[in-house]
Amino acid sequence: MAEPQAAAASPASARILFVGDVVGGLGRRTLLDCLPVLRELHAPTFVVVNGENAAGGLGITPKIADQMFAAGVDAITLGNHTYHRREIYPYLASGKPIVRPANFLRSQPGRGVCVVEHDGVRLGVVSLSGNLYLRAGRSAFTEIEVALGELGEVEHILLDMHAEATSAKVAMGWHLDGRVTAVVGTHTHVPTADARVLPGGTAYITDVGMTGPRGGVIGVKREQAIESLLSMMPIRFETSEEDPWLMGVLISCSARLRADSIQQVLMPRPTTAPTDR
Ligand SMILES: [Fe+2]
Ligand SMILES: [Fe+2]
């Protein structure tokens, strides 16, 4: 058996920056402007981004995904808006590290797990969809076992649990405690205040929030969202352009499949933003 001290300084040391749902062009510019600052501050080994709202608020295109990878994003996770843009379908099967929920039907384009590697550290990334109010064909709680089995030998596993129900996310955190490095919730676009490392060593948060306009209603222009609720009539939603923030978490790890800490990253877009042209 390896002695504990040697194991603590293991080759599993890593820092994972996970960024919540990037919303529209403003969200993308916010991501691109904040990333260099966050790299300087935190030196993440891996950057994983939820991109399900990156194209005008709904879905993602190959061009946008390529732009994120070019900016140093290691993997992209998706959610219920995965299939809004048809041009992404073949891209999802191209072998790039972009994943849609693993518990979608097997007949749907894409895959639910991928592995990325840096400095000899392998990170498995898994996407799952909750089953309440979302169109996932199979149960998140049974399909997670299949997804974990597909990953093979990795040092760390990050699960993006894209779900409406806080209860499903909390339950998934407990269910996987000690078996994965992190369970991070997305989809509601509102960050929760419950980030912590569970007793078995899994970093957990119910929702990391979104990367986009805090001045709207979960990404939409607030006047339109309020009008929709007041009138009960169909309203065309546009992405808000007010008060952009990056929201995410930073997870530090030193032992295999264990997190040492998880901290929220809540950062306004820099005012002198280089992507303003
Ligand atoms: Fe979203
Ligand atoms: Fe979503």
XYZ file of C-alpha atoms and ligand atoms in Angstrom:
279
model
C 0.000 0.000 0.000
C 1.204 3.509 -0.746
C 1.896 5.507 2.349
C -0.692 8.242 2.955
C 1.718 11.209 2.636
C 2.879 10.131 -0.806
C -0.708 9.627 -1.873
C -1.653 13.150 -0.723
C 0.853 14.727 -3.118
C -0.557 12.542 -5.830
C -0.614 13.126 -9.559
C -4.332 13.700 -9.106
C -3.797 17.345 -8.103
C -6.084 19.555 -10.153
C -8.181 22.664 -10.083
C -11.420 22.603 -12.031
C -13.187 25.804 -13.013
C -16.787 25.097 -13.930
C -18.768 27.945 -15.490
C -22.571 28.088 -15.438
C -24.862 28.423 -18.467
C -23.417 30.969 -20.895
C -26.344 33.057 -22.164
C -26.178 34.659 -25.613
C -23.541 36.862 -27.170
C -23.149 38.948 -24.045
C -22.597 35.794 -22.000
C -19.958 34.633 -24.486
C -18.152 37.971 -24.356
C -18.335 37.866 -20.567
C -16.788 34.387 -20.557
C -14.001 35.447 -22.928
C -13.250 38.597 -20.912
C -13.324 36.925 -17.490
C -11.352 33.788 -18.376
C -7.894 35.429 -18.567
C -8.493 37.086 -15.193
C -9.631 33.813 -13.633
C -6.650 31.953 -15.104
C -4.328 34.481 -13.531
C -6.126 34.259 -10.184
C -6.782 30.531 -9.916
C -4.603 28.750 -12.502
C -7.271 26.133 -13.275
C -6.100 22.828 -14.722
C -9.450 22.356 -16.446
C -12.153 24.744 -17.580
C -15.589 23.245 -18.191
C -18.456 25.419 -19.414
C -22.180 24.831 -19.763
C -23.025 26.160 -23.220
C -26.703 25.247 -23.649
C -27.814 28.896 -23.973
C -24.808 30.247 -25.849
C -26.489 30.845 -29.239
C -28.875 33.769 -28.762
C -30.076 32.265 -25.482
C -31.023 28.843 -26.871
C -28.668 26.089 -27.987
C -25.158 26.274 -29.347
C -23.582 26.280 -32.833
C -20.336 24.659 -34.028
C -18.810 28.131 -34.511
C -19.562 29.116 -30.911
C -18.284 25.814 -29.546
C -15.082 26.214 -31.586
C -14.687 29.738 -30.216
C -14.955 28.416 -26.656
C -12.409 25.646 -27.299
C -10.069 28.203 -28.902
C -10.349 30.286 -25.712
C -9.043 27.338 -23.709
C -12.291 25.705 -22.612
C -11.570 21.990 -22.166
C -15.107 20.640 -22.285
C -18.637 21.910 -22.889
C -21.758 20.556 -21.221
C -25.312 21.089 -22.453
C -28.883 20.585 -21.224
C -32.510 20.820 -22.294
C -31.689 23.318 -25.084
C -29.121 20.993 -26.691
C -31.028 20.484 -29.936
C -32.328 23.994 -30.569
C -29.797 24.580 -33.365
C -29.721 21.777 -35.951
C -26.217 22.571 -37.147
C -24.833 21.259 -33.857
C -26.141 17.692 -34.387
C -23.181 16.331 -36.416
C -20.751 18.301 -34.247
C -22.029 16.418 -31.179
C -20.859 13.175 -32.789
C -17.535 14.543 -34.040
C -15.480 13.386 -31.058
C -15.035 16.895 -29.625
C -15.384 17.210 -25.845
C -18.986 18.420 -25.841
C -21.629 16.404 -24.012
C -25.414 16.384 -23.859
C -27.312 14.699 -21.026
C -26.386 11.015 -20.838
C -29.957 10.088 -19.984
C -31.382 11.365 -23.263
C -32.452 8.567 -25.598
C -29.602 6.676 -27.230
C -31.139 7.538 -30.611
C -30.659 11.280 -29.980
C -27.482 12.897 -31.374
C -24.396 13.154 -29.222
C -22.980 11.448 -26.186
C -23.191 12.011 -22.443
C -19.596 11.517 -21.313
C -16.131 12.587 -22.400
C -12.610 12.542 -20.984
C -10.134 15.414 -21.229
C -6.522 15.346 -20.085
C -3.954 17.858 -18.850
C -0.509 17.153 -17.432
C -1.320 13.465 -17.068
C -4.531 14.154 -15.133
C -7.687 12.792 -16.752
C -11.031 14.438 -16.073
C -14.225 12.622 -16.956
C -17.090 14.991 -17.703
C -20.668 13.749 -17.467
C -23.902 15.564 -18.299
C -27.260 14.498 -16.890
C -30.732 15.976 -17.103
C -33.222 15.990 -14.277
C -36.555 14.319 -14.999
C -38.931 16.981 -13.630
C -40.272 19.387 -16.301
C -37.463 18.395 -18.681
C -37.615 16.021 -21.639
C -35.119 13.371 -20.634
C -36.000 9.927 -21.926
C -34.530 7.959 -19.061
C -33.958 8.295 -15.322
C -30.908 10.285 -14.272
C -30.450 7.987 -11.280
C -30.197 4.773 -13.230
C -28.316 6.171 -16.218
C -25.560 7.698 -14.094
C -24.282 4.175 -13.429
C -24.009 3.495 -17.160
C -22.284 6.845 -17.716
C -19.726 6.242 -14.961
C -19.038 2.803 -16.400
C -18.234 4.330 -19.798
C -15.543 6.632 -18.437
C -12.771 4.110 -17.849
C -9.729 5.021 -15.749
C -9.760 8.704 -14.767
C -8.396 10.750 -11.869
C -11.463 12.975 -11.570
C -15.123 13.053 -12.555
C -17.278 16.143 -12.831
C -21.039 15.737 -13.223
C -23.154 18.618 -14.512
C -26.619 17.824 -13.138
C -28.882 19.976 -15.274
C -32.169 19.998 -13.421
C -35.121 22.078 -12.327
C -35.750 20.350 -9.003
C -33.372 21.212 -6.174
C -34.362 17.925 -4.535
C -33.112 15.873 -7.497
C -29.793 17.719 -7.445
C -29.302 17.368 -3.686
C -30.206 13.686 -3.927
C -27.719 13.147 -6.774
C -24.998 14.789 -4.710
C -25.600 12.385 -1.838
C -26.029 9.432 -4.189
C -22.589 9.991 -5.727
C -20.760 11.232 -2.631
C -17.373 9.527 -2.562
C -17.676 8.199 -6.119
C -17.116 11.368 -8.155
C -15.075 14.518 -7.620
C -17.901 16.998 -8.097
C -21.624 17.263 -8.691
C -22.491 20.741 -9.926
C -26.042 21.826 -10.634
C -27.132 23.980 -13.573
C -30.323 25.044 -15.422
C -32.035 27.462 -12.998
C -29.482 30.223 -13.788
C -29.592 31.358 -10.140
C -26.603 30.528 -7.914
C -27.338 28.792 -4.637
C -25.484 29.280 -1.347
C -24.879 25.629 -0.509
C -21.457 24.903 -2.034
C -19.597 22.421 0.155
C -17.581 19.232 0.130
C -19.823 16.361 1.256
C -18.479 13.925 3.891
C -17.348 11.366 1.300
C -15.265 13.965 -0.546
C -17.547 15.057 -3.383
C -17.794 18.787 -4.052
C -21.405 19.848 -4.409
C -23.543 22.871 -5.301
C -27.213 22.909 -6.240
C -26.795 25.604 -8.907
C -23.737 27.507 -10.024
C -25.828 30.205 -11.746
C -25.410 31.554 -15.265
C -22.888 33.585 -17.220
C -24.870 36.416 -18.670
C -27.069 39.406 -17.879
C -27.963 39.680 -14.226
C -30.203 42.627 -15.141
C -32.761 40.372 -16.805
C -34.911 37.444 -15.672
C -32.661 34.367 -15.902
C -31.221 35.816 -19.120
C -34.337 37.339 -20.736
C -35.100 41.092 -20.930
C -36.953 41.776 -17.715
C -39.689 43.915 -19.343
C -40.609 41.004 -21.608
C -40.557 38.458 -18.786
C -42.777 40.668 -16.626
C -45.137 41.403 -19.548
C -45.468 37.685 -20.184
C -46.409 37.049 -16.571
C -48.781 40.025 -16.440
C -50.597 39.397 -19.707
C -50.475 35.604 -19.785
C -50.002 36.011 -23.538
C -47.160 34.707 -25.720
C -44.279 37.192 -25.754
C -41.164 37.042 -27.899
C -38.199 36.852 -25.552
C -34.873 38.519 -26.254
C -31.654 38.198 -24.311
C -31.033 40.984 -21.817
C -27.921 43.121 -22.228
C -27.744 44.432 -18.668
C -25.221 43.770 -15.936
C -23.269 40.739 -17.189
C -21.578 38.428 -14.695
C -19.696 35.178 -14.885
C -20.945 32.639 -12.366
C -19.205 29.375 -11.598
C -17.271 27.356 -9.061
C -13.656 26.460 -8.537
C -12.976 22.952 -7.237
C -9.542 22.055 -5.847
C -8.468 18.419 -5.652
C -5.390 16.543 -4.525
C -6.536 12.913 -4.319
C -8.278 10.770 -6.903
C -12.048 11.353 -7.139
C -11.939 13.660 -4.106
C -12.326 17.405 -3.732
C -10.513 19.440 -1.080
C -12.642 22.538 -1.542
C -15.281 24.212 -3.660
C -15.668 27.966 -3.858
C -18.096 30.088 -5.785
C -16.807 32.372 -8.507
C -19.112 35.356 -8.998
C -17.487 37.965 -11.185
C -18.843 40.999 -13.063
C -17.608 41.403 -16.617
C -14.584 43.704 -16.588
C -15.669 47.263 -17.488
C -12.829 47.735 -19.947
C -13.733 44.613 -21.836
C -11.435 43.670 -24.730
C -14.248 41.957 -26.648
C -16.161 45.264 -27.070
C -15.556 46.291 -30.621
Fe -29.648 27.212 -19.109
Fe -31.514 24.404 -19.088
